[in-house]
């Protein structure tokens, strides 16, 4: 509850039996009394033994009469020790070892007494190492990896701190962690599987099963299982087992977990591994069964796993098979719980008076700019009166925070406005001043540099260097041969391999003359075809010049072949069979005249007649015996449709239709020739 006088925070005091304000020292209930007796101790009513907050005095200490009660360095150290004791207790509870809290707290206070560490993040690391030492002293694995996971730090840092703290406190312990034997068992089993160790007496089916497993994964599973058992299933003082036998049992369970099935001849495997660690087969098998029961209990706590069940005195699956299938899930489930465990952040109090006791990891020794005051009251409370001696003394006051100067910002401001540059800082004492990065400021370097090209990201070219050295870049100062170093110009040219490669890509060759001749021949043939098409177009335009303006049209029909086809007689057998006989038509140009192609092909007659018409009357007898007269008219070309006077002659074709076939006499007798 806040103070009724000033509103500041209050703390409980057992001596006064009341809450005391930490700022003004006011008692919340000064009338309270408590009956004491020698037979009944009230010392630990509100706090645990050894974790009690010491009572703050109710009077002001310093002669300046402005420092409040509980703000001295000694009181702050006691509060920090209390905070770290609570932190160690939370860490021990997370590691399932709450009974080791007093021993770990004692080790922490001893390390603080010998000046091993300073307040800060290193105090958290030392607290974890003290708990690890307490675990080692109680014949339990040190669990450095798990403690490092809880502290969110590297286990390598924790291991180094463990070794140095044990040497500083002169503590000698014996390791009982089974993980130290895992690498030995892995290498020994590897040599057996490679048939390099005679006399192992392992059956062949077991060797075949082991060769299919990854021993590296087995070793990782065994180490993780050892950490899980040390954290979740701590051993009591009555049953003490050696680390070697525990390592053999854990390694055997990891082999079965990797194969997800039980291994045959497990006794022979236990005998082989026990002989390497100099223990008995019976001890290994008994430890194997104990750990198997512990893992079976842990499987019951995993939500998605089905534990070992017995119905009617007999289980559906054996316990060994259930453990082999669920061991990896148990390890993963417990590691996720450990990673999600949150520890309270110890809020340590320190001020500029005890700067030398601040030691943050990965930070420099100078902490004048990163000190945190214990409360905001120290900044707001002013002195009631000024002491001349205190004001005159520079040692009693905190050192003034030094202003940080950035060279790049100063250079930028100087280049923007050189006349408004700040004055140079005063020279400080060499003992207090930090060594600068450069001997000269950045502005002096920029002004003294001959060319800004050296500051840029690109190096100057050879021409720039020569021009700067000789004072000019004309032909007289720099010759062409000096622009390139020896062999530099040849490096720009392509060698024979590159030329050959590009020749294959671009499909050309300098030595192949036949290819050039083929290209020339194809170009000449293309040119001739273009000339022929132009000549034909001119002849067509000359033939149709008298009628109308010719319209150029593109056609893919071979006119010569089509004209030869139209010269044949329509009713002859040769036309039906597709055979054209041009010799039987002496000068007959009816087919060309019909299509108007005589002038285009140069087959026009020299006679006087401009219009020729041939009429054939074919008499046929139909079904009624009537004789029909049919007229077949052949047309002349368009050039012959005009006479000499330029007048057009119109031909009137009445009732014209194609000629009927003459191969059979009547429609009724068209099938008689086939069935006669």
XYZ file of C-alpha atoms in Angstrom:
676
model
C 0.000 0.000 0.000
C 1.297 3.548 -0.662
C 2.374 5.874 2.077
C -0.335 8.132 3.496
C 2.037 11.071 3.849
C 3.987 11.233 0.584
C 2.472 8.431 -1.509
C 5.749 6.542 -1.808
C 6.208 2.753 -1.676
C 6.260 0.943 1.657
C 7.978 -2.214 2.926
C 7.109 -4.466 5.828
C 9.316 -4.389 8.924
C 9.173 -7.194 11.466
C 10.765 -5.133 14.195
C 8.148 -2.379 13.984
C 5.317 -4.728 12.935
C 4.211 -2.183 10.390
C 4.785 -0.964 6.863
C 7.498 1.711 6.584
C 7.720 4.224 3.751
C 11.013 4.004 1.879
C 11.020 7.741 1.081
C 9.937 9.556 4.215
C 10.265 6.775 6.820
C 6.662 7.107 8.039
C 5.072 4.147 9.858
C 1.727 3.068 8.504
C 0.557 1.757 11.933
C 2.921 2.830 14.732
C 0.520 1.673 17.471
C 0.874 -2.036 16.637
C 2.523 -4.314 19.226
C 3.449 -7.982 19.152
C 3.851 -10.411 22.031
C 7.154 -12.235 21.911
C 8.315 -15.307 23.719
C 11.523 -17.299 23.825
C 9.588 -20.433 22.946
C 7.862 -18.989 19.903
C 9.892 -17.388 17.144
C 8.257 -14.849 14.863
C 11.286 -14.169 12.718
C 10.041 -15.995 9.647
C 6.379 -15.080 9.689
C 6.378 -13.003 6.539
C 9.544 -14.209 4.776
C 11.468 -17.419 4.429
C 14.512 -18.033 6.537
C 17.548 -16.584 4.782
C 15.406 -14.597 2.346
C 14.242 -11.936 4.786
C 14.399 -8.310 3.782
C 16.460 -6.464 6.412
C 14.766 -3.666 8.273
C 15.680 -0.210 7.138
C 16.696 2.278 9.829
C 14.253 5.079 10.582
C 16.809 7.899 10.739
C 18.800 9.824 8.179
C 22.491 8.985 7.831
C 24.546 11.486 5.950
C 25.615 14.864 7.213
C 24.002 16.546 4.213
C 20.717 15.166 5.543
C 19.279 14.491 2.075
C 19.895 10.747 1.625
C 16.811 8.779 2.622
C 16.775 5.634 4.659
C 17.531 2.443 2.764
C 19.368 4.151 -0.086
C 22.927 3.316 0.917
C 25.191 0.903 -0.900
C 25.011 -1.710 1.859
C 21.226 -1.717 1.863
C 21.142 -1.980 -1.914
C 23.518 -4.955 -1.812
C 21.240 -6.692 0.674
C 18.214 -6.061 -1.530
C 20.053 -7.378 -4.560
C 21.084 -10.479 -2.612
C 17.454 -11.005 -1.610
C 16.340 -10.653 -5.220
C 18.924 -13.163 -6.419
C 17.943 -15.592 -3.655
C 14.368 -15.538 -4.906
C 15.632 -16.015 -8.442
C 17.702 -19.057 -7.400
C 14.635 -20.510 -5.704
C 12.553 -20.145 -8.882
C 15.343 -21.737 -10.898
C 15.603 -24.672 -8.487
C 11.851 -25.244 -8.599
C 11.972 -25.294 -12.412
C 14.741 -27.921 -12.238
C 12.686 -30.023 -9.790
C 15.246 -29.467 -7.041
C 13.698 -27.023 -4.525
C 15.619 -28.590 -1.643
C 18.917 -27.365 -3.097
C 17.922 -23.689 -2.835
C 19.770 -23.002 0.477
C 23.001 -24.597 -0.750
C 22.896 -22.713 -4.058
C 22.200 -19.450 -2.196
C 25.187 -20.026 0.092
C 27.451 -20.663 -2.890
C 26.173 -17.481 -4.529
C 26.900 -15.388 -1.429
C 30.387 -16.897 -1.159
C 31.133 -16.007 -4.762
C 29.891 -12.476 -4.106
C 32.045 -12.206 -0.992
C 35.268 -13.089 -2.805
C 34.504 -10.545 -5.520
C 33.994 -13.117 -8.270
C 31.241 -11.199 -10.083
C 29.453 -7.871 -10.172
C 25.795 -7.036 -10.207
C 24.226 -7.365 -13.623
C 23.518 -10.131 -16.082
C 26.582 -12.013 -14.874
C 24.813 -12.475 -11.544
C 22.160 -14.572 -13.308
C 24.857 -16.740 -14.875
C 26.587 -17.242 -11.526
C 23.242 -18.150 -9.931
C 22.716 -20.891 -12.516
C 26.254 -22.198 -11.977
C 25.712 -22.276 -8.198
C 22.621 -24.420 -8.683
C 24.594 -26.711 -11.000
C 27.289 -27.058 -8.328
C 24.641 -27.904 -5.753
C 23.258 -30.585 -8.073
C 26.729 -32.039 -8.560
C 27.339 -32.125 -4.794
C 24.081 -34.036 -4.270
C 25.209 -36.786 -6.698
C 22.898 -35.622 -9.462
C 23.723 -34.543 -13.009
C 24.691 -30.909 -13.267
C 22.044 -30.238 -16.003
C 24.041 -27.424 -17.565
C 22.119 -27.633 -20.859
C 18.741 -27.333 -19.130
C 19.864 -24.442 -16.939
C 21.265 -22.681 -20.012
C 17.890 -23.117 -21.709
C 16.114 -21.529 -18.755
C 18.600 -18.651 -18.553
C 18.456 -18.084 -22.340
C 22.234 -18.235 -22.662
C 24.824 -20.509 -24.241
C 25.748 -23.708 -22.438
C 29.382 -23.070 -23.386
C 29.334 -19.861 -21.326
C 27.766 -21.749 -18.437
C 30.395 -24.501 -18.649
C 33.278 -22.021 -18.567
C 31.736 -20.209 -15.614
C 31.229 -23.548 -13.840
C 34.905 -24.451 -14.150
C 36.157 -21.025 -13.064
C 33.752 -20.746 -10.113
C 34.610 -24.235 -8.861
C 38.282 -23.308 -8.977
C 37.641 -19.971 -7.216
C 35.657 -21.607 -4.412
C 38.058 -24.594 -4.326
C 35.257 -27.123 -4.714
C 36.035 -30.576 -6.085
C 33.152 -32.690 -7.367
C 32.784 -35.980 -9.189
C 30.645 -36.068 -12.296
C 27.634 -38.372 -12.197
C 26.201 -37.383 -15.572
C 25.572 -40.445 -17.797
C 26.091 -38.352 -20.925
C 29.888 -38.510 -20.505
C 29.787 -42.217 -21.403
C 27.538 -41.879 -24.468
C 30.365 -41.009 -26.876
C 32.419 -43.961 -25.618
C 29.553 -46.388 -26.172
C 28.899 -44.991 -29.651
C 32.498 -45.429 -30.803
C 32.696 -48.910 -29.280
C 29.513 -50.071 -31.004
C 30.726 -48.576 -34.290
C 33.893 -50.666 -34.202
C 31.840 -53.780 -33.464
C 29.552 -53.189 -36.439
C 32.607 -52.745 -38.662
C 33.944 -56.174 -37.594
C 37.054 -54.648 -36.095
C 36.567 -55.993 -32.564
C 36.743 -59.787 -32.336
C 35.098 -61.722 -29.532
C 32.026 -59.547 -29.029
C 29.670 -62.574 -29.135
C 26.703 -60.656 -30.584
C 24.242 -62.684 -32.671
C 24.017 -62.046 -36.393
C 20.333 -60.919 -36.440
C 21.116 -58.307 -33.779
C 24.076 -56.997 -35.778
C 21.911 -56.772 -38.893
C 19.330 -54.726 -36.979
C 21.950 -52.400 -35.499
C 23.582 -51.724 -38.876
C 20.330 -50.193 -40.118
C 20.316 -47.535 -37.371
C 22.017 -44.133 -37.257
C 24.287 -44.166 -34.226
C 24.585 -40.371 -34.253
C 20.837 -40.009 -33.839
C 20.932 -42.689 -31.138
C 23.569 -40.714 -29.218
C 21.546 -37.502 -29.406
C 18.449 -39.318 -28.179
C 20.393 -40.863 -25.298
C 21.780 -37.491 -24.174
C 18.334 -35.887 -24.332
C 16.801 -38.794 -22.423
C 19.420 -38.443 -19.691
C 18.582 -34.737 -19.257
C 14.855 -35.454 -19.210
C 15.186 -38.151 -16.553
C 17.458 -35.981 -14.399
C 14.903 -33.172 -14.518
C 11.637 -35.105 -14.350
C 12.563 -38.237 -12.377
C 15.266 -37.366 -9.838
C 16.685 -40.329 -7.948
C 16.256 -40.529 -4.202
C 19.039 -41.089 -1.728
C 18.179 -44.740 -1.101
C 18.820 -46.013 -4.637
C 22.195 -44.901 -5.921
C 23.311 -46.097 -9.325
C 26.532 -45.531 -11.152
C 26.648 -43.232 -14.140
C 28.150 -45.990 -16.315
C 25.284 -48.437 -15.782
C 22.740 -45.666 -16.319
C 24.477 -44.682 -19.561
C 24.375 -48.289 -20.848
C 20.666 -48.596 -20.035
C 19.845 -45.251 -21.662
C 21.835 -46.190 -24.764
C 19.942 -49.477 -25.110
C 16.594 -47.698 -24.797
C 17.703 -45.174 -27.416
C 18.569 -47.990 -29.830
C 15.061 -49.395 -29.469
C 13.549 -45.917 -29.835
C 15.470 -45.368 -33.072
C 14.228 -48.665 -34.529
C 10.730 -48.177 -32.978
C 10.708 -51.853 -32.106
C 12.182 -54.167 -29.520
C 15.627 -55.626 -30.139
C 16.287 -59.323 -29.874
C 19.013 -60.688 -27.592
C 18.917 -57.603 -25.371
C 20.879 -59.502 -22.711
C 23.830 -60.051 -25.042
C 23.835 -56.360 -25.952
C 23.769 -55.391 -22.266
C 26.695 -57.722 -21.553
C 28.716 -56.234 -24.419
C 28.135 -52.606 -23.367
C 28.674 -53.372 -19.671
C 32.047 -54.949 -20.404
C 33.184 -51.739 -22.086
C 32.175 -49.587 -19.084
C 33.541 -52.136 -16.564
C 30.198 -52.860 -14.908
C 28.142 -56.020 -14.559
C 25.390 -57.222 -16.855
C 22.907 -57.554 -13.993
C 23.392 -53.934 -12.912
C 22.768 -52.720 -16.439
C 19.622 -54.841 -16.853
C 18.188 -53.707 -13.514
C 18.821 -50.071 -14.411
C 17.279 -50.739 -17.831
C 14.036 -51.910 -16.206
C 13.957 -48.967 -13.770
C 14.364 -46.391 -16.527
C 11.827 -48.247 -18.658
C 9.237 -47.900 -15.883
C 10.044 -44.191 -15.517
C 9.575 -43.588 -19.239
C 6.288 -45.524 -19.130
C 5.066 -43.132 -16.417
C 6.114 -40.131 -18.504
C 4.203 -41.523 -21.487
C 1.011 -41.304 -19.438
C 1.462 -37.514 -19.222
C 1.730 -37.016 -22.978
C -1.773 -36.271 -24.334
C -1.420 -37.920 -27.747
C 0.222 -41.160 -26.579
C -1.501 -44.288 -25.352
C 0.155 -45.697 -22.289
C 0.719 -49.234 -21.135
C -2.621 -50.941 -20.419
C -3.359 -54.337 -18.932
C -6.763 -55.930 -19.474
C -7.501 -59.265 -17.854
C -3.941 -59.646 -16.612
C -2.450 -59.345 -20.100
C -1.540 -56.285 -22.121
C -2.214 -55.823 -25.809
C 1.282 -54.392 -26.343
C 4.317 -55.106 -24.228
C 5.827 -52.350 -22.112
C 9.082 -52.494 -24.059
C 7.263 -51.842 -27.332
C 5.209 -48.991 -25.847
C 8.364 -47.360 -24.486
C 10.247 -47.823 -27.768
C 7.484 -46.127 -29.760
C 6.809 -43.249 -27.366
C 10.277 -42.362 -26.048
C 11.053 -39.655 -28.623
C 7.652 -38.048 -28.121
C 8.275 -37.925 -24.378
C 11.602 -36.157 -24.913
C 10.088 -33.646 -27.328
C 7.125 -32.954 -25.038
C 9.290 -32.267 -21.973
C 11.736 -30.090 -23.922
C 8.885 -27.901 -25.147
C 7.692 -27.476 -21.571
C 11.202 -26.487 -20.494
C 11.608 -23.965 -23.306
C 8.284 -22.319 -22.479
C 9.161 -21.940 -18.798
C 9.511 -18.292 -17.838
C 11.677 -17.254 -14.920
C 11.202 -13.981 -13.037
C 13.555 -11.286 -14.193
C 15.660 -10.156 -11.236
C 15.450 -6.377 -10.992
C 18.733 -5.433 -9.381
C 19.154 -1.971 -7.918
C 22.373 -0.044 -8.406
C 23.376 3.578 -8.837
C 26.412 5.656 -9.697
C 27.771 5.159 -6.180
C 28.431 1.499 -6.886
C 29.335 1.719 -10.567
C 32.324 -0.512 -9.989
C 29.984 -3.350 -8.966
C 28.087 -3.284 -12.268
C 29.188 -5.872 -14.774
C 26.974 -6.491 -17.786
C 27.845 -9.149 -20.333
C 29.087 -7.936 -23.698
C 29.469 -4.330 -22.515
C 32.555 -2.207 -21.816
C 33.890 -1.513 -18.374
C 32.697 2.107 -18.402
C 29.073 2.104 -17.231
C 28.678 5.757 -16.444
C 26.207 6.184 -19.307
C 24.152 3.047 -18.568
C 23.633 3.203 -14.799
C 20.067 2.840 -13.562
C 18.964 4.707 -10.428
C 17.220 2.773 -7.703
C 14.208 5.043 -7.736
C 13.042 8.249 -9.311
C 13.004 10.065 -5.993
C 16.750 10.622 -6.059
C 16.424 12.738 -9.180
C 13.537 14.830 -7.850
C 14.604 15.347 -4.241
C 16.727 18.458 -3.814
C 19.025 19.304 -0.953
C 17.406 21.374 1.783
C 20.546 23.399 2.121
C 23.813 23.712 0.336
C 26.940 22.487 1.999
C 29.932 24.533 0.956
C 32.371 21.723 1.528
C 30.296 19.234 -0.433
C 29.806 21.635 -3.303
C 33.473 22.484 -3.415
C 34.525 18.866 -3.536
C 34.445 17.259 -6.983
C 34.984 13.760 -5.608
C 31.616 13.630 -3.806
C 29.691 14.439 -6.972
C 29.046 11.979 -9.787
C 31.166 12.425 -12.877
C 29.534 14.493 -15.585
C 28.397 12.521 -18.552
C 30.727 13.081 -21.449
C 29.201 14.245 -24.696
C 29.597 11.831 -27.552
C 30.899 13.364 -30.770
C 30.317 11.691 -34.102
C 32.980 12.482 -36.654
C 30.743 11.925 -39.678
C 28.063 14.325 -38.407
C 30.664 16.962 -37.610
C 32.186 16.635 -41.075
C 28.760 16.973 -42.704
C 27.960 20.132 -40.747
C 31.390 21.553 -41.536
C 30.968 21.011 -45.278
C 27.497 22.589 -45.244
C 28.572 25.652 -43.263
C 32.315 25.876 -42.561
C 32.035 29.185 -40.638
C 29.471 27.810 -38.187
C 31.517 24.833 -37.068
C 31.577 24.114 -33.310
C 34.680 24.867 -31.347
C 37.123 22.107 -30.594
C 36.458 20.353 -27.265
C 38.723 20.991 -24.352
C 41.555 18.615 -23.752
C 40.713 16.130 -21.023
C 42.928 14.299 -18.657
C 44.740 11.416 -20.319
C 43.680 9.049 -17.550
C 39.963 9.742 -18.052
C 39.883 10.268 -21.784
C 39.254 7.306 -24.054
C 41.603 6.652 -26.940
C 40.202 8.016 -30.178
C 39.844 5.970 -33.284
C 41.834 8.337 -35.478
C 44.627 10.772 -34.666
C 43.198 13.522 -36.886
C 39.522 14.534 -37.156
C 37.565 13.665 -40.232
C 37.327 17.266 -41.405
C 41.104 17.615 -41.538
C 41.336 14.395 -43.506
C 38.749 15.564 -46.037
C 40.512 18.895 -46.545
C 43.952 17.333 -46.839
C 42.913 14.700 -49.361
C 44.010 15.527 -52.924
C 41.038 13.876 -54.587
C 37.702 12.662 -53.283
C 37.939 9.651 -55.560
C 40.005 7.864 -52.943
C 37.116 8.156 -50.480
C 34.544 6.760 -52.896
C 33.651 3.111 -53.260
C 35.397 2.765 -56.660
C 39.143 2.833 -57.091
C 40.611 5.453 -59.473
C 41.383 4.372 -62.999
C 44.832 4.268 -64.551
C 44.079 7.378 -66.598
C 43.086 9.318 -63.472
C 46.237 8.300 -61.660
C 48.442 9.268 -64.604
C 46.619 12.565 -65.093
C 46.989 13.439 -61.397
C 50.679 12.497 -61.421
C 51.622 14.340 -64.650
C 49.275 17.281 -64.404
C 47.347 16.676 -67.627
C 45.578 14.110 -69.755
C 46.435 15.170 -73.322
C 48.345 13.081 -75.836
C 51.671 14.693 -75.015
C 51.418 13.937 -71.305
C 49.989 10.431 -71.589
C 50.654 8.151 -74.533
C 48.324 5.458 -75.738
C 50.713 2.686 -74.767
C 50.681 3.841 -71.147
C 46.911 3.507 -70.759
C 47.212 -0.261 -70.495
C 49.564 -2.282 -68.386
C 51.709 -4.993 -69.886
C 49.434 -7.747 -71.164
C 46.231 -5.938 -70.131
C 45.028 -5.206 -73.666
C 45.617 -8.802 -74.777
C 43.452 -9.915 -71.882
C 40.478 -8.073 -73.374
C 40.694 -10.020 -76.654
C 39.111 -13.403 -77.099
C 41.336 -16.406 -77.193
C 41.001 -19.368 -79.565
C 38.716 -21.305 -77.229
C 36.259 -18.434 -76.939
C 36.302 -17.887 -80.707
C 35.563 -21.573 -81.299
C 32.783 -21.531 -78.718
C 31.085 -18.489 -80.253
C 31.496 -20.095 -83.690
C 29.487 -23.098 -82.534
C 26.875 -20.868 -80.904
C 26.447 -18.526 -83.888
C 26.863 -21.381 -86.437
C 29.589 -19.906 -88.572
C 33.085 -20.976 -89.508
C 35.845 -19.033 -91.259
C 37.351 -22.145 -92.895
C 34.129 -23.410 -94.451
C 33.962 -22.014 -98.051
C 31.163 -24.347 -99.169
C 28.782 -22.679 -96.783
C 29.403 -19.281 -98.402
C 28.802 -20.702 -101.904
C 25.518 -22.259 -100.824
C 24.405 -18.956 -99.365
C 25.311 -17.142 -102.587
C 23.492 -19.741 -104.715
C 20.353 -19.483 -102.612
C 20.406 -15.697 -102.863
C 20.843 -15.852 -106.662
C 17.926 -18.286 -107.011
C 15.756 -16.018 -104.894
C 16.659 -13.078 -107.098
C 15.724 -14.989 -110.278
C 12.362 -15.983 -108.826
C 11.610 -12.369 -108.021
C 12.469 -11.321 -111.602
C 10.166 -13.998 -113.074
C 7.295 -12.893 -110.869
C 7.821 -9.296 -111.923
C 7.843 -10.242 -115.643
C 4.615 -12.221 -115.301
C 2.975 -9.334 -113.505
C 4.009 -6.977 -116.324
C 2.568 -9.298 -119.020
C -0.751 -9.544 -117.202
C -0.912 -5.791 -116.814
C -0.139 -5.344 -120.561
C -2.945 -7.748 -121.570
C -5.617 -6.072 -119.446
C -4.527 -2.516 -120.196
C -7.282 -1.891 -122.767
C -10.211 -2.755 -120.487
C -9.618 -1.373 -117.003
C -6.960 -0.508 -114.573
C -5.418 -3.757 -113.380
C -5.820 -4.625 -109.733
C -2.858 -6.589 -108.431
C -3.969 -9.784 -106.820
C -2.011 -12.498 -105.198
C -2.805 -16.064 -106.140
C -1.218 -19.387 -105.374
C -2.671 -21.127 -108.520
C -0.174 -22.272 -111.132
C -1.658 -20.611 -114.208
C 0.347 -22.621 -116.744
C -0.755 -25.961 -115.299
C -4.331 -24.748 -115.044
C -4.291 -23.595 -118.689
C -2.996 -26.981 -119.836
C -5.770 -28.662 -117.897
C -8.441 -26.516 -119.551
C -7.157 -27.300 -123.111
C -8.435 -30.883 -122.929
C -11.778 -31.961 -124.465
C -14.518 -32.140 -121.817
C -16.055 -35.388 -123.020
C -12.958 -37.410 -123.791
C -11.778 -40.359 -121.742
C -8.381 -38.762 -121.287
C -9.967 -35.946 -119.271
C -11.728 -38.382 -116.999
C -8.546 -40.261 -116.305
C -6.605 -37.010 -115.703
C -4.417 -37.358 -118.809
C -4.068 -34.281 -120.951
C -3.034 -34.618 -124.583
C -2.011 -31.310 -126.057
C -1.081 -32.725 -129.472
C -4.640 -33.678 -130.402
C -5.696 -30.012 -130.299
C -3.859 -28.219 -133.035
C -3.985 -24.613 -132.060
C -7.283 -25.024 -130.237
C -7.364 -22.230 -127.699
C -10.949 -22.650 -126.550
C -9.920 -23.477 -123.010
C -7.772 -20.392 -122.735
C -10.414 -18.220 -124.333
C -12.981 -19.534 -121.903
C -11.001 -18.257 -118.906
C -9.532 -15.205 -120.607
C -5.971 -16.453 -120.211
C -4.882 -16.315 -123.850
C -3.579 -12.788 -123.623
C -1.895 -13.460 -120.295
C -0.045 -16.484 -121.673
C 0.725 -14.975 -125.087
C -1.533 -17.405 -127.012
C -3.699 -14.800 -128.773
C -4.609 -15.482 -132.459
C -3.549 -13.117 -135.239
C -6.857 -13.470 -137.203
C -9.299 -10.715 -137.978
C -12.114 -12.164 -135.960
C -12.252 -10.566 -132.522
C -15.179 -12.628 -131.299
C -15.521 -16.349 -131.931
C -18.438 -18.345 -130.779
C -19.019 -22.003 -131.316
C -22.430 -23.471 -130.865
C -23.035 -27.168 -130.733
C -26.487 -28.583 -130.855
C -26.826 -31.912 -129.227
C -29.967 -33.852 -129.664
C -30.872 -36.280 -126.949
C -33.893 -38.370 -126.530
C -35.283 -38.304 -123.023
C -37.904 -40.515 -121.337
C -40.889 -38.998 -123.246
C -39.084 -39.108 -126.548
C -38.771 -35.387 -126.808
C -35.757 -33.859 -128.395
C -34.204 -31.096 -126.477
C -31.843 -28.635 -127.971
C -28.985 -27.513 -125.864
C -26.531 -24.865 -126.632
C -23.024 -24.730 -125.450
C -21.241 -21.463 -125.808
C -17.663 -20.845 -125.241
C -16.563 -17.416 -124.279
C -13.623 -15.526 -125.557
C -11.207 -13.719 -123.393
C -11.710 -10.221 -122.123
C -9.337 -8.813 -124.677
C -11.420 -10.212 -127.586
C -14.663 -8.756 -126.209
C -13.741 -5.373 -127.642
C -13.709 -4.615 -131.375
C -11.476 -2.233 -133.165
C -13.781 0.726 -132.555
C -13.622 0.200 -128.812
C -17.287 -0.803 -128.517
C -18.210 -3.651 -126.269
C -20.111 -6.614 -127.712
C -22.580 -8.273 -125.361
C -23.351 -11.962 -125.883
C -26.841 -13.047 -124.880
C -26.901 -16.635 -123.610
C -30.492 -17.939 -123.383
C -31.362 -21.033 -121.374
C -27.782 -22.121 -121.040
C -26.838 -25.000 -118.801
C -24.029 -27.534 -118.698
C -24.102 -30.384 -121.192
C -25.577 -33.716 -120.106
C -23.419 -36.829 -120.126
C -23.649 -38.960 -123.278
C -22.245 -42.230 -121.976
C -25.693 -43.904 -121.592
C -28.941 -43.548 -123.583
C -31.602 -43.156 -120.914
C -32.044 -43.016 -117.179
C -33.883 -46.360 -117.033
C -31.251 -48.354 -118.896
C -28.212 -47.056 -116.946
C -27.712 -50.405 -115.155
C -28.365 -52.769 -118.141
C -24.761 -52.795 -119.273
C -23.610 -54.114 -115.933
C -26.031 -57.038 -115.661
C -26.280 -58.217 -119.307
